PDB file of C-alpha atoms and ligand atoms in Angstrom:
ATOM      1  CA  MET F   1      71.634  99.236  72.463  1.00 67.00           C
ATOM      2  CA  ASN F   2      71.301 102.969  71.924  1.00 92.00           C
ATOM      3  CA  VAL F   3      70.201 105.425  74.575  1.00 97.00           C
ATOM      4  CA  LYS F   4      66.674 105.806  73.149  1.00 97.00           C
ATOM      5  CA  ARG F   5      66.031 102.045  73.294  1.00 97.00           C
ATOM      6  CA  LEU F   6      67.615 101.782  76.753  1.00 98.00           C
ATOM      7  CA  ASN F   7      65.223 104.442  77.994  1.00 98.00           C
ATOM      8  CA  GLN F   8      62.224 102.754  76.356  1.00 98.00           C
ATOM      9  CA  GLU F   9      63.045  99.441  78.029  1.00 98.00           C
ATOM     10  CA  PHE F  10      64.733 100.301  81.302  1.00 98.00           C
ATOM     11  CA  SER F  11      64.177 103.910  82.428  1.00 98.00           C
ATOM     12  CA  ILE F  12      62.131 104.412  85.596  1.00 98.00           C
ATOM     13  CA  LYS F  13      60.693 107.862  86.165  1.00 97.00           C
ATOM     14  CA  GLY F  14      62.284 109.539  89.164  1.00 94.00           C
ATOM     15  CA  HIS F  15      64.969 106.814  89.396  1.00 98.00           C
ATOM     16  CA  VAL F  16      66.882 105.858  86.234  1.00 98.00           C
ATOM     17  CA  GLU F  17      67.511 107.573  82.938  1.00 98.00           C
ATOM     18  CA  PHE F  18      70.046 106.709  80.228  1.00 98.00           C
ATOM     19  CA  GLN F  19      72.108 109.385  78.527  1.00 98.00           C
ATOM     20  CA  SER F  20      75.026 109.579  76.156  1.00 97.00           C
ATOM     21  CA  GLY F  21      78.073 110.237  78.355  1.00 95.00           C
ATOM     22  CA  LEU F  22      81.676 111.212  77.678  1.00 92.00           C
ATOM     23  CA  GLY F  23      83.192 109.448  74.680  1.00 91.00           C
ATOM     24  CA  GLY F  24      79.639 108.631  73.537  1.00 94.00           C
ATOM     25  CA  PHE F  25      79.383 105.794  76.071  1.00 97.00           C
ATOM     26  CA  ALA F  26      75.838 105.236  77.357  1.00 98.00           C
ATOM     27  CA  VAL F  27      75.525 106.001  81.057  1.00 98.00           C
ATOM     28  CA  ALA F  28      72.767 105.260  83.553  1.00 98.00           C
ATOM     29  CA  LYS F  29      71.963 108.295  85.672  1.00 98.00           C
ATOM     30  CA  ILE F  30      70.363 107.167  88.900  1.00 98.00           C
ATOM     31  CA  HIS F  31      68.727 109.594  91.258  1.00 98.00           C
ATOM     32  CA  ASN F  32      66.477 108.837  94.204  1.00 98.00           C
ATOM     33  CA  LYS F  33      65.756 110.340  97.614  1.00 98.00           C
ATOM     34  CA  LEU F  34      68.722 108.502  99.158  1.00 98.00           C
ATOM     35  CA  GLY F  35      71.467 109.268  96.669  1.00 98.00           C
ATOM     36  CA  SER F  36      72.573 109.487  93.062  1.00 98.00           C
ATOM     37  CA  ALA F  37      75.076 107.718  90.813  1.00 98.00           C
ATOM     38  CA  VAL F  38      76.369 107.630  87.260  1.00 98.00           C
ATOM     39  CA  ILE F  39      77.285 104.250  85.761  1.00 98.00           C
ATOM     40  CA  SER F  40      78.810 103.756  82.324  1.00 98.00           C
ATOM     41  CA  MET F  41      77.789 100.727  80.270  1.00 98.00           C
ATOM     42  CA  TYR F  42      81.410 100.726  79.100  1.00 98.00           C
ATOM     43  CA  GLY F  43      83.117  98.590  81.745  1.00 98.00           C
ATOM     44  CA  ALA F  44      80.058  98.695  84.068  1.00 98.00           C
ATOM     45  CA  HIS F  45      82.062 101.547  85.473  1.00 98.00           C
ATOM     46  CA  VAL F  46      80.629 103.595  88.353  1.00 98.00           C
ATOM     47  CA  GLN F  47      81.785 107.183  87.759  1.00 98.00           C
ATOM     48  CA  SER F  48      79.946 108.945  90.555  1.00 98.00           C
ATOM     49  CA  PHE F  49      78.156 108.186  93.803  1.00 98.00           C
ATOM     50  CA  ILE F  50      76.714 110.974  95.943  1.00 98.00           C
ATOM     51  CA  PRO F  51      74.599 110.042  98.973  1.00 98.00           C
ATOM     52  CA  ALA F  52      71.848 112.635  99.644  1.00 97.00           C
ATOM     53  CA  SER F  53      73.271 115.854 101.191  1.00 94.00           C
ATOM     54  CA  GLN F  54      76.862 114.631 100.885  1.00 97.00           C
ATOM     55  CA  LYS F  55      79.868 115.396  98.690  1.00 96.00           C
ATOM     56  CA  GLU F  56      80.944 113.073  95.894  1.00 98.00           C
ATOM     57  CA  LEU F  57      82.451 109.837  97.279  1.00 98.00           C
ATOM     58  CA  LEU F  58      84.314 108.769  94.147  1.00 98.00           C
ATOM     59  CA  TRP F  59      87.226 110.477  92.427  1.00 98.00           C
ATOM     60  CA  MET F  60      87.369 110.762  88.626  1.00 98.00           C
ATOM     61  CA  SER F  61      90.509 111.914  86.866  1.00 98.00           C
ATOM     62  CA  PRO F  62      89.914 115.140  84.895  1.00 98.00           C
ATOM     63  CA  ASP F  63      92.416 113.705  82.370  1.00 98.00           C
ATOM     64  CA  SER F  64      90.692 110.338  81.927  1.00 98.00           C
ATOM     65  CA  VAL F  65      90.271 109.147  78.369  1.00 98.00           C
ATOM     66  CA  PHE F  66      86.892 107.835  77.219  1.00 98.00           C
ATOM     67  CA  GLU F  67      87.897 105.652  74.302  1.00 97.00           C
ATOM     68  CA  LYS F  68      87.053 102.081  73.341  1.00 97.00           C
ATOM     69  CA  GLY F  69      89.884  99.753  74.305  1.00 97.00           C
ATOM     70  CA  LYS F  70      91.220 102.066  77.026  1.00 98.00           C
ATOM     71  CA  PRO F  71      90.241 102.064  80.696  1.00 98.00           C
ATOM     72  CA  ILE F  72      88.528 104.970  82.423  1.00 98.00           C
ATOM     73  CA  ARG F  73      90.684 106.503  85.198  1.00 98.00           C
ATOM     74  CA  GLY F  74      88.809 106.916  88.483  1.00 98.00           C
ATOM     75  CA  GLY F  75      85.439 105.787  89.827  1.00 98.00           C
ATOM     76  CA  ILE F  76      85.234 102.006  90.242  1.00 99.00           C
ATOM     77  CA  PRO F  77      87.013 100.010  87.519  1.00 98.00           C
ATOM     78  CA  VAL F  78      85.975  96.341  87.561  1.00 98.00           C
ATOM     79  CA  CYS F  79      89.039  94.112  87.304  1.00 98.00           C
ATOM     80  CA  PHE F  80      88.223  90.665  85.888  1.00 98.00           C
ATOM     81  CA  PRO F  81      89.217  87.943  84.928  1.00 98.00           C
ATOM     82  CA  TRP F  82      92.536  88.956  86.390  1.00 98.00           C
ATOM     83  CA  PHE F  83      93.823  91.651  88.698  1.00 98.00           C
ATOM     84  CA  GLY F  84      97.070  93.461  87.748  1.00 96.00           C
ATOM     85  CA  PRO F  85      99.162  92.161  84.878  1.00 95.00           C
ATOM     86  CA  HIS F  86      98.204  88.814  83.271  1.00 95.00           C
ATOM     87  CA  ALA F  87     100.321  86.124  84.999  1.00 90.00           C
ATOM     88  CA  ALA F  88     101.866  84.714  81.802  1.00 93.00           C
ATOM     89  CA  ASP F  89     101.554  87.449  79.164  1.00 95.00           C
ATOM     90  CA  SER F  90     102.091  91.108  80.037  1.00 93.00           C
ATOM     91  CA  SER F  91     100.842  92.193  76.582  1.00 96.00           C
ATOM     92  CA  LYS F  92      97.305  91.301  77.715  1.00 97.00           C
ATOM     93  CA  PRO F  93      95.224  94.126  79.200  1.00 98.00           C
ATOM     94  CA  LEU F  94      96.205  95.174  82.702  1.00 97.00           C
ATOM     95  CA  HIS F  95      93.447  94.265  85.198  1.00 98.00           C
ATOM     96  CA  GLY F  96      91.655  92.028  82.660  1.00 98.00           C
ATOM     97  CA  PHE F  97      89.164  93.003  79.994  1.00 98.00           C
ATOM     98  CA  ALA F  98      85.886  93.520  81.892  1.00 98.00           C
ATOM     99  CA  ARG F  99      86.617  97.248  82.277  1.00 98.00           C
ATOM    100  CA  ILE F 100      87.250  97.793  78.545  1.00 98.00           C
ATOM    101  CA  ASN F 101      84.164  96.054  77.175  1.00 98.00           C
ATOM    102  CA  ASP F 102      80.517  97.018  76.810  1.00 98.00           C
ATOM    103  CA  TRP F 103      78.092  95.580  79.335  1.00 98.00           C
ATOM    104  CA  LYS F 104      74.355  95.080  78.713  1.00 98.00           C
ATOM    105  CA  VAL F 105      71.500  96.298  80.841  1.00 98.00           C
ATOM    106  CA  HIS F 106      69.554  93.332  82.205  1.00 98.00           C
ATOM    107  CA  LYS F 107      67.188  94.924  84.703  1.00 98.00           C
ATOM    108  CA  THR F 108      66.307  98.097  86.611  1.00 98.00           C
ATOM    109  CA  ASP F 109      64.052  98.220  89.644  1.00 98.00           C
ATOM    110  CA  VAL F 110      63.050 100.235  92.708  1.00 98.00           C
ATOM    111  CA  LEU F 111      63.588  98.456  96.040  1.00 98.00           C
ATOM    112  CA  ALA F 112      61.364  98.676  99.128  1.00 98.00           C
ATOM    113  CA  ASP F 113      63.550 101.282 100.899  1.00 97.00           C
ATOM    114  CA  GLY F 114      63.511 103.598  97.864  1.00 98.00           C
ATOM    115  CA  SER F 115      66.950 102.608  96.557  1.00 98.00           C
ATOM    116  CA  THR F 116      67.469 101.801  92.881  1.00 98.00           C
ATOM    117  CA  LEU F 117      68.726  98.522  91.423  1.00 98.00           C
ATOM    118  CA  LEU F 118      70.620  98.264  88.142  1.00 98.00           C
ATOM    119  CA  ILE F 119      71.808  94.890  86.817  1.00 98.00           C
ATOM    120  CA  LEU F 120      74.382  94.675  84.016  1.00 98.00           C
ATOM    121  CA  THR F 121      75.724  91.573  82.286  1.00 98.00           C
ATOM    122  CA  PHE F 122      78.721  90.570  80.206  1.00 98.00           C
ATOM    123  CA  GLU F 123      79.639  87.129  78.893  1.00 98.00           C
ATOM    124  CA  SER F 124      82.448  85.481  76.995  1.00 98.00           C
ATOM    125  CA  ASN F 125      82.393  85.964  73.232  1.00 98.00           C
ATOM    126  CA  ARG F 126      84.768  85.233  70.368  1.00 97.00           C
ATOM    127  CA  HIS F 127      86.906  88.299  71.234  1.00 97.00           C
ATOM    128  CA  THR F 128      87.282  87.446  74.924  1.00 98.00           C
ATOM    129  CA  LEU F 129      87.947  83.780  74.101  1.00 98.00           C
ATOM    130  CA  GLN F 130      90.940  84.860  72.003  1.00 97.00           C
ATOM    131  CA  ILE F 131      92.429  86.666  75.015  1.00 97.00           C
ATOM    132  CA  TRP F 132      91.306  84.220  77.712  1.00 98.00           C
ATOM    133  CA  PRO F 133      90.070  80.780  76.607  1.00 98.00           C
ATOM    134  CA  ASN F 134      87.363  80.326  79.234  1.00 98.00           C
ATOM    135  CA  LYS F 135      83.613  80.624  78.954  1.00 98.00           C
ATOM    136  CA  PHE F 136      81.948  82.719  81.618  1.00 98.00           C
ATOM    137  CA  GLU F 137      78.899  84.806  82.468  1.00 98.00           C
ATOM    138  CA  ALA F 138      79.387  87.905  84.596  1.00 98.00           C
ATOM    139  CA  GLN F 139      76.781  90.100  86.251  1.00 98.00           C
ATOM    140  CA  ILE F 140      77.006  93.303  88.234  1.00 98.00           C
ATOM    141  CA  ASN F 141      74.230  94.253  90.650  1.00 98.00           C
ATOM    142  CA  LEU F 142      74.341  97.877  91.747  1.00 98.00           C
ATOM    143  CA  ILE F 143      72.138  99.204  94.500  1.00 98.00           C
ATOM    144  CA  VAL F 144      72.161 102.969  94.823  1.00 98.00           C
ATOM    145  CA  GLY F 145      70.745 104.190  98.123  1.00 98.00           C
ATOM    146  CA  LYS F 146      72.261 105.634 101.262  1.00 98.00           C
ATOM    147  CA  THR F 147      75.197 103.362 100.405  1.00 98.00           C
ATOM    148  CA  LEU F 148      76.420 102.089  97.066  1.00 98.00           C
ATOM    149  CA  GLU F 149      76.441  98.311  96.961  1.00 98.00           C
ATOM    150  CA  LEU F 150      78.234  96.735  94.023  1.00 98.00           C
ATOM    151  CA  THR F 151      78.303  92.955  93.536  1.00 99.00           C
ATOM    152  CA  LEU F 152      80.219  91.280  90.732  1.00 99.00           C
ATOM    153  CA  THR F 153      79.174  87.648  90.167  1.00 98.00           C
ATOM    154  CA  TYR F 154      80.834  85.413  87.612  1.00 98.00           C
ATOM    155  CA  LYS F 155      80.177  81.814  86.646  1.00 98.00           C
ATOM    156  CA  ASN F 156      82.143  79.208  84.755  1.00 98.00           C
ATOM    157  CA  THR F 157      79.868  78.262  81.829  1.00 98.00           C
ATOM    158  CA  GLY F 158      82.509  76.137  80.073  1.00 98.00           C
ATOM    159  CA  THR F 159      83.628  72.537  80.421  1.00 98.00           C
ATOM    160  CA  GLU F 160      87.051  73.087  82.029  1.00 98.00           C
ATOM    161  CA  ALA F 161      87.976  74.530  85.434  1.00 98.00           C
ATOM    162  CA  PHE F 162      89.670  77.935  85.454  1.00 98.00           C
ATOM    163  CA  VAL F 163      91.417  80.212  87.924  1.00 98.00           C
ATOM    164  CA  CYS F 164      90.783  83.952  87.886  1.00 98.00           C
ATOM    165  CA  SER F 165      91.360  86.992  90.072  1.00 98.00           C
ATOM    166  CA  ASP F 166      89.283  90.137  90.541  1.00 98.00           C
ATOM    167  CA  ALA F 167      89.021  93.567  92.147  1.00 98.00           C
ATOM    168  CA  LEU F 168      86.556  96.413  92.622  1.00 99.00           C
ATOM    169  CA  HIS F 169      89.198  99.111  92.250  1.00 98.00           C
ATOM    170  CA  SER F 170      87.443 102.048  93.999  1.00 99.00           C
ATOM    171  CA  TYR F 171      89.008 105.535  93.812  1.00 99.00           C
ATOM    172  CA  PHE F 172      87.826 107.649  96.762  1.00 99.00           C
ATOM    173  CA  ASN F 173      87.478 111.405  96.619  1.00 98.00           C
ATOM    174  CA  ILE F 174      89.386 112.983  99.540  1.00 98.00           C
ATOM    175  CA  SER F 175      90.117 116.493 100.779  1.00 98.00           C
ATOM    176  CA  ASP F 176      93.915 116.017 100.786  1.00 98.00           C
ATOM    177  CA  ILE F 177      96.108 112.911 100.971  1.00 98.00           C
ATOM    178  CA  THR F 178      97.947 114.420 103.972  1.00 98.00           C
ATOM    179  CA  LYS F 179      94.671 114.695 105.905  1.00 98.00           C
ATOM    180  CA  ILE F 180      93.375 111.155 105.597  1.00 98.00           C
ATOM    181  CA  GLY F 181      93.942 107.850 107.330  1.00 98.00           C
ATOM    182  CA  ILE F 182      92.720 104.291 106.803  1.00 98.00           C
ATOM    183  CA  VAL F 183      91.639 102.266 109.831  1.00 98.00           C
ATOM    184  CA  GLY F 184      91.096  98.493 109.790  1.00 98.00           C
ATOM    185  CA  LEU F 185      94.361  97.147 108.410  1.00 98.00           C
ATOM    186  CA  GLY F 186      96.448  97.132 111.602  1.00 98.00           C
ATOM    187  CA  GLY F 187      98.152  93.802 112.316  1.00 96.00           C
ATOM    188  CA  HIS F 188      97.614  92.498 108.786  1.00 96.00           C
ATOM    189  CA  TYR F 189     100.308  91.217 106.421  1.00 95.00           C
ATOM    190  CA  TYR F 190     100.731  92.709 102.984  1.00 96.00           C
ATOM    191  CA  TYR F 191     102.787  92.428  99.823  1.00 95.00           C
ATOM    192  CA  TRP F 192     104.026  95.661  98.336  1.00 93.00           C
ATOM    193  CA  GLY F 193     103.336  95.933  94.586  1.00 87.00           C
ATOM    194  CA  PRO F 194     102.470  93.034  92.310  1.00 79.00           C
ATOM    195  CA  GLY F 195     105.368  90.826  93.488  1.00 81.00           C
ATOM    196  CA  LYS F 196     104.804  88.316  96.260  1.00 79.00           C
ATOM    197  CA  ASP F 197     108.307  88.259  97.691  1.00 71.00           C
ATOM    198  CA  ALA F 198     108.273  90.466 100.800  1.00 74.00           C
ATOM    199  CA  ASP F 199     106.002  89.865 103.735  1.00 82.00           C
ATOM    200  CA  ASN F 200     105.329  93.111 105.616  1.00 94.00           C
ATOM    201  CA  ARG F 201     103.098  93.546 108.609  1.00 96.00           C
ATOM    202  CA  GLN F 202     101.350  96.812 109.370  1.00 96.00           C
ATOM    203  CA  VAL F 203     101.859  97.712 113.005  1.00 96.00           C
ATOM    204  CA  GLU F 204      99.904 100.938 113.269  1.00 97.00           C
ATOM    205  CA  GLU F 205      96.106 100.819 113.432  1.00 97.00           C
ATOM    206  CA  ARG F 206      95.625 103.931 111.253  1.00 98.00           C
ATOM    207  CA  LEU F 207      97.542 103.959 107.972  1.00 98.00           C
ATOM    208  CA  VAL F 208      98.763 107.420 106.953  1.00 98.00           C
ATOM    209  CA  ILE F 209     100.029 107.856 103.397  1.00 98.00           C
ATOM    210  CA  SER F 210     103.190 109.921 102.858  1.00 98.00           C
ATOM    211  CA  GLN F 211     104.787 108.147  99.875  1.00 97.00           C
ATOM    212  CA  GLU F 212     103.795 105.888  96.985  1.00 97.00           C
ATOM    213  CA  GLU F 213     101.732 102.995  98.367  1.00 97.00           C
ATOM    214  CA  ASN F 214     100.677  99.811  96.636  1.00 97.00           C
ATOM    215  CA  ARG F 215      99.838  97.481  99.489  1.00 97.00           C
ATOM    216  CA  ARG F 216      98.022  94.200  99.019  1.00 96.00           C
ATOM    217  CA  TYR F 217      96.774  92.979 102.410  1.00 96.00           C
ATOM    218  CA  ILE F 218      96.290  89.223 102.438  1.00 95.00           C
ATOM    219  CA  ASN F 219      93.740  87.336 104.578  1.00 96.00           C
ATOM    220  CA  HIS F 220      91.876  90.578 105.046  1.00 97.00           C
ATOM    221  CA  SER F 221      88.109  90.375 104.732  1.00 97.00           C
ATOM    222  CA  GLY F 222      87.026  93.107 107.150  1.00 97.00           C
ATOM    223  CA  ASP F 223      85.921  96.716 106.725  1.00 98.00           C
ATOM    224  CA  CYS F 224      88.145  99.749 106.263  1.00 98.00           C
ATOM    225  CA  LEU F 225      87.251 103.199 107.525  1.00 98.00           C
ATOM    226  CA  LEU F 226      88.647 106.073 105.477  1.00 98.00           C
ATOM    227  CA  THR F 227      88.889 108.998 107.877  1.00 98.00           C
ATOM    228  CA  ASP F 228      89.108 112.417 106.258  1.00 98.00           C
ATOM    229  CA  ASP F 229      89.986 115.186 108.716  1.00 98.00           C
ATOM    230  CA  GLY F 230      89.863 117.857 105.985  1.00 98.00           C
ATOM    231  CA  TRP F 231      86.222 117.237 105.148  1.00 98.00           C
ATOM    232  CA  LYS F 232      85.395 115.796 108.579  1.00 98.00           C
ATOM    233  CA  ARG F 233      83.897 112.744 106.965  1.00 98.00           C
ATOM    234  CA  ASN F 234      84.442 109.015 107.409  1.00 98.00           C
ATOM    235  CA  ILE F 235      83.762 106.592 104.561  1.00 98.00           C
ATOM    236  CA  ARG F 236      83.133 102.953 105.412  1.00 98.00           C
ATOM    237  CA  VAL F 237      84.350 100.443 102.835  1.00 98.00           C
ATOM    238  CA  ALA F 238      82.784  97.064 103.623  1.00 98.00           C
ATOM    239  CA  LYS F 239      83.075  93.950 101.517  1.00 98.00           C
ATOM    240  CA  HIS F 240      82.045  90.309 101.099  1.00 98.00           C
ATOM    241  CA  GLY F 241      83.603  87.510  99.068  1.00 98.00           C
ATOM    242  CA  SER F 242      87.045  89.136  99.108  1.00 98.00           C
ATOM    243  CA  ARG F 243      90.170  88.094 101.021  1.00 98.00           C
ATOM    244  CA  VAL F 244      92.602  90.724  99.742  1.00 98.00           C
ATOM    245  CA  THR F 245      92.397  94.491 100.276  1.00 98.00           C
ATOM    246  CA  VAL F 246      94.515  96.807  98.135  1.00 98.00           C
ATOM    247  CA  VAL F 247      95.528 100.350  99.075  1.00 98.00           C
ATOM    248  CA  TRP F 248      97.043 102.352  96.230  1.00 98.00           C
ATOM    249  CA  ASN F 249      98.271 105.908  95.816  1.00 98.00           C
ATOM    250  CA  PRO F 250     100.899 106.639  93.139  1.00 98.00           C
ATOM    251  CA  TRP F 251     102.336 109.723  94.919  1.00 98.00           C
ATOM    252  CA  ILE F 252     104.486 112.256  93.023  1.00 98.00           C
ATOM    253  CA  GLU F 253     106.833 110.399  90.666  1.00 97.00           C
ATOM    254  CA  ALA F 254     104.495 107.649  89.428  1.00 97.00           C
ATOM    255  CA  SER F 255     101.724 110.236  88.859  1.00 97.00           C
ATOM    256  CA  LYS F 256     103.988 112.029  86.387  1.00 97.00           C
ATOM    257  CA  THR F 257     104.290 108.854  84.306  1.00 97.00           C
ATOM    258  CA  MET F 258     100.531 108.430  83.914  1.00 97.00           C
ATOM    259  CA  ALA F 259      99.105 110.453  81.042  1.00 97.00           C
ATOM    260  CA  ASP F 260      95.504 110.160  82.222  1.00 98.00           C
ATOM    261  CA  LEU F 261      96.266 111.494  85.718  1.00 98.00           C
ATOM    262  CA  PRO F 262      97.190 115.114  86.489  1.00 98.00           C
ATOM    263  CA  ASP F 263     100.620 115.464  88.157  1.00 97.00           C
ATOM    264  CA  ASN F 264      98.932 116.579  91.380  1.00 97.00           C
ATOM    265  CA  GLY F 265      96.031 114.110  91.043  1.00 97.00           C
ATOM    266  CA  TYR F 266      97.462 111.821  93.735  1.00 98.00           C
ATOM    267  CA  GLN F 267      96.660 114.514  96.335  1.00 98.00           C
ATOM    268  CA  THR F 268      92.904 114.086  96.082  1.00 98.00           C
ATOM    269  CA  PHE F 269      92.291 110.339  95.813  1.00 98.00           C
ATOM    270  CA  VAL F 270      93.155 107.056  97.433  1.00 99.00           C
ATOM    271  CA  CYS F 271      92.176 103.604  96.184  1.00 99.00           C
ATOM    272  CA  ILE F 272      90.824 101.036  98.638  1.00 99.00           C
ATOM    273  CA  GLU F 273      89.986  97.904  96.687  1.00 98.00           C
ATOM    274  CA  ALA F 274      88.172  94.670  97.471  1.00 98.00           C
ATOM    275  CA  ALA F 275      90.074  91.920  95.642  1.00 98.00           C
ATOM    276  CA  ASN F 276      90.847  88.217  95.297  1.00 98.00           C
ATOM    277  CA  THR F 277      94.339  87.468  94.050  1.00 97.00           C
ATOM    278  CA  TYR F 278      97.609  85.669  94.979  1.00 94.00           C
ATOM    279  CA  ASP F 279      96.711  82.515  96.951  1.00 93.00           C
ATOM    280  CA  ASP F 280      93.125  83.736  97.156  1.00 95.00           C
ATOM    281  CA  SER F 281      92.568  83.683  93.415  1.00 97.00           C
ATOM    282  CA  ILE F 282      89.300  81.978  92.561  1.00 98.00           C
ATOM    283  CA  MET F 283      89.208  78.472  91.102  1.00 98.00           C
ATOM    284  CA  LEU F 284      85.909  77.628  89.445  1.00 98.00           C
ATOM    285  CA  HIS F 285      84.868  74.221  88.148  1.00 98.00           C
ATOM    286  CA  PRO F 286      82.222  74.065  85.403  1.00 98.00           C
ATOM    287  CA  GLY F 287      78.942  75.434  86.731  1.00 98.00           C
ATOM    288  CA  GLU F 288      80.523  77.115  89.761  1.00 98.00           C
ATOM    289  CA  GLY F 289      80.468  80.833  90.486  1.00 98.00           C
ATOM    290  CA  HIS F 290      81.793  83.475  92.830  1.00 98.00           C
ATOM    291  CA  SER F 291      80.552  86.869  94.050  1.00 98.00           C
ATOM    292  CA  ILE F 292      82.522  89.815  95.371  1.00 98.00           C
ATOM    293  CA  THR F 293      80.747  92.798  96.928  1.00 99.00           C
ATOM    294  CA  ALA F 294      81.845  96.272  97.992  1.00 98.00           C
ATOM    295  CA  ILE F 295      79.551  98.499 100.043  1.00 98.00           C
ATOM    296  CA  ILE F 296      80.584 102.118 100.457  1.00 98.00           C
ATOM    297  CA  GLY F 297      78.927 104.906 102.361  1.00 98.00           C
ATOM    298  CA  VAL F 298      79.415 107.774 104.752  1.00 98.00           C
ATOM    299  CA  GLU F 299      79.533 106.756 108.389  1.00 95.00           C
ATOM    300  CA  GLY F 300      77.152 108.433 110.811  1.00 77.00           C
TER     301      GLY F 300
HETATM  302  O1  TA6 X 401      95.504  98.331  92.406  1.00 89.20           O
HETATM  303  C1  TA6 X 401      96.722  98.981  92.325  1.00 89.20           C
HETATM  304  C2  TA6 X 401      97.233  98.891  90.906  1.00 89.20           C
HETATM  305  O2  TA6 X 401      97.287  97.565  90.493  1.00 89.20           O
HETATM  306  C3  TA6 X 401      98.579  99.612  90.831  1.00 89.20           C
HETATM  307  O3  TA6 X 401      99.647  98.720  90.706  1.00 89.20           O
HETATM  308  C4  TA6 X 401      98.416 100.579  89.684  1.00 89.20           C
HETATM  309  O4  TA6 X 401      98.947 100.127  88.512  1.00 89.20           O
HETATM  310  C5  TA6 X 401      96.918 100.753  89.644  1.00 89.20           C
HETATM  311  O5  TA6 X 401      96.340  99.547  90.027  1.00 89.20           O
HETATM  312  C6  TA6 X 401      96.309 101.325  88.387  1.00 89.20           C
HETATM  313  O6  TA6 X 401      96.279 100.436  87.336  1.00 89.20           O
HETATM  314  P1  TA6 X 401      95.816 100.945  85.913  1.00 89.20           P
HETATM  315  O7  TA6 X 401      95.921  99.754  84.999  1.00 89.20           O
HETATM  316  O8  TA6 X 401      94.408 101.406  86.051  1.00 89.20           O
HETATM  317  O9  TA6 X 401      96.757 102.051  85.528  1.00 89.20           O
END
């Protein structure tokens, strides 16, 4: 649907307006007294979230491409129906295909506290069935207020059971990677990188990043607090329906290999991701569904 029709059907004065964004992708611009956000219909990708009187919470790569078939770098990519490389075929899109397809607007609304609701949908079609032979319906509910609440719900609408994995791959905007810490992961076990072979346990309560990190904490369903001493701000990352938390920063060498990331880009973001993968991948019988939610906001 083009921007004019989206505005005719779904804009709400003082809350939601649709515009043509980078790459020509339609974006929803949400603005209310509690905060503002920009969400692309391509990938249902949140590109910006700014609570009232705060700095941007999400990091977007200045070198991101905005092209059909390629993922956007930064913000909140939605990883579904698998997280990371496809288990059996690495030629399939990394992190699934939800983030490289167009989503439809289903509903916009204003909630009682003045926050704004946007609901987007995406379902299996002949293209997705060629890549992944399972019928599904997916929905993303976004509530933009003092916090940003993002819920991905997917249902098995086919006749066979399937297993999938997911992640809300949030990139957080930080003052400097040497000035931040992540609290809430102490004592938890993690795998490093996509492999499942080494069991590591984090001893320290506050994780400080000083090298490439790609930690996947298992059996972790609690909150993380991203403490930023440079900007004197703490971001709470809460979640529901997720048993794996991923912390990723590519550091110096890996950043140089990524064309859509500046060489020094790793200094100003860290990813803290709500996920379900490994033994916590989601098995859905026909008619069953699952929801994963991330809630992010500034503490205090
Ligand atoms: O969540 C961490 C991770 O899976 C890393 O392994 C790294 O590849 C990152 O995501 C980015 O993936 P992308 O496909 O967006 O380049």
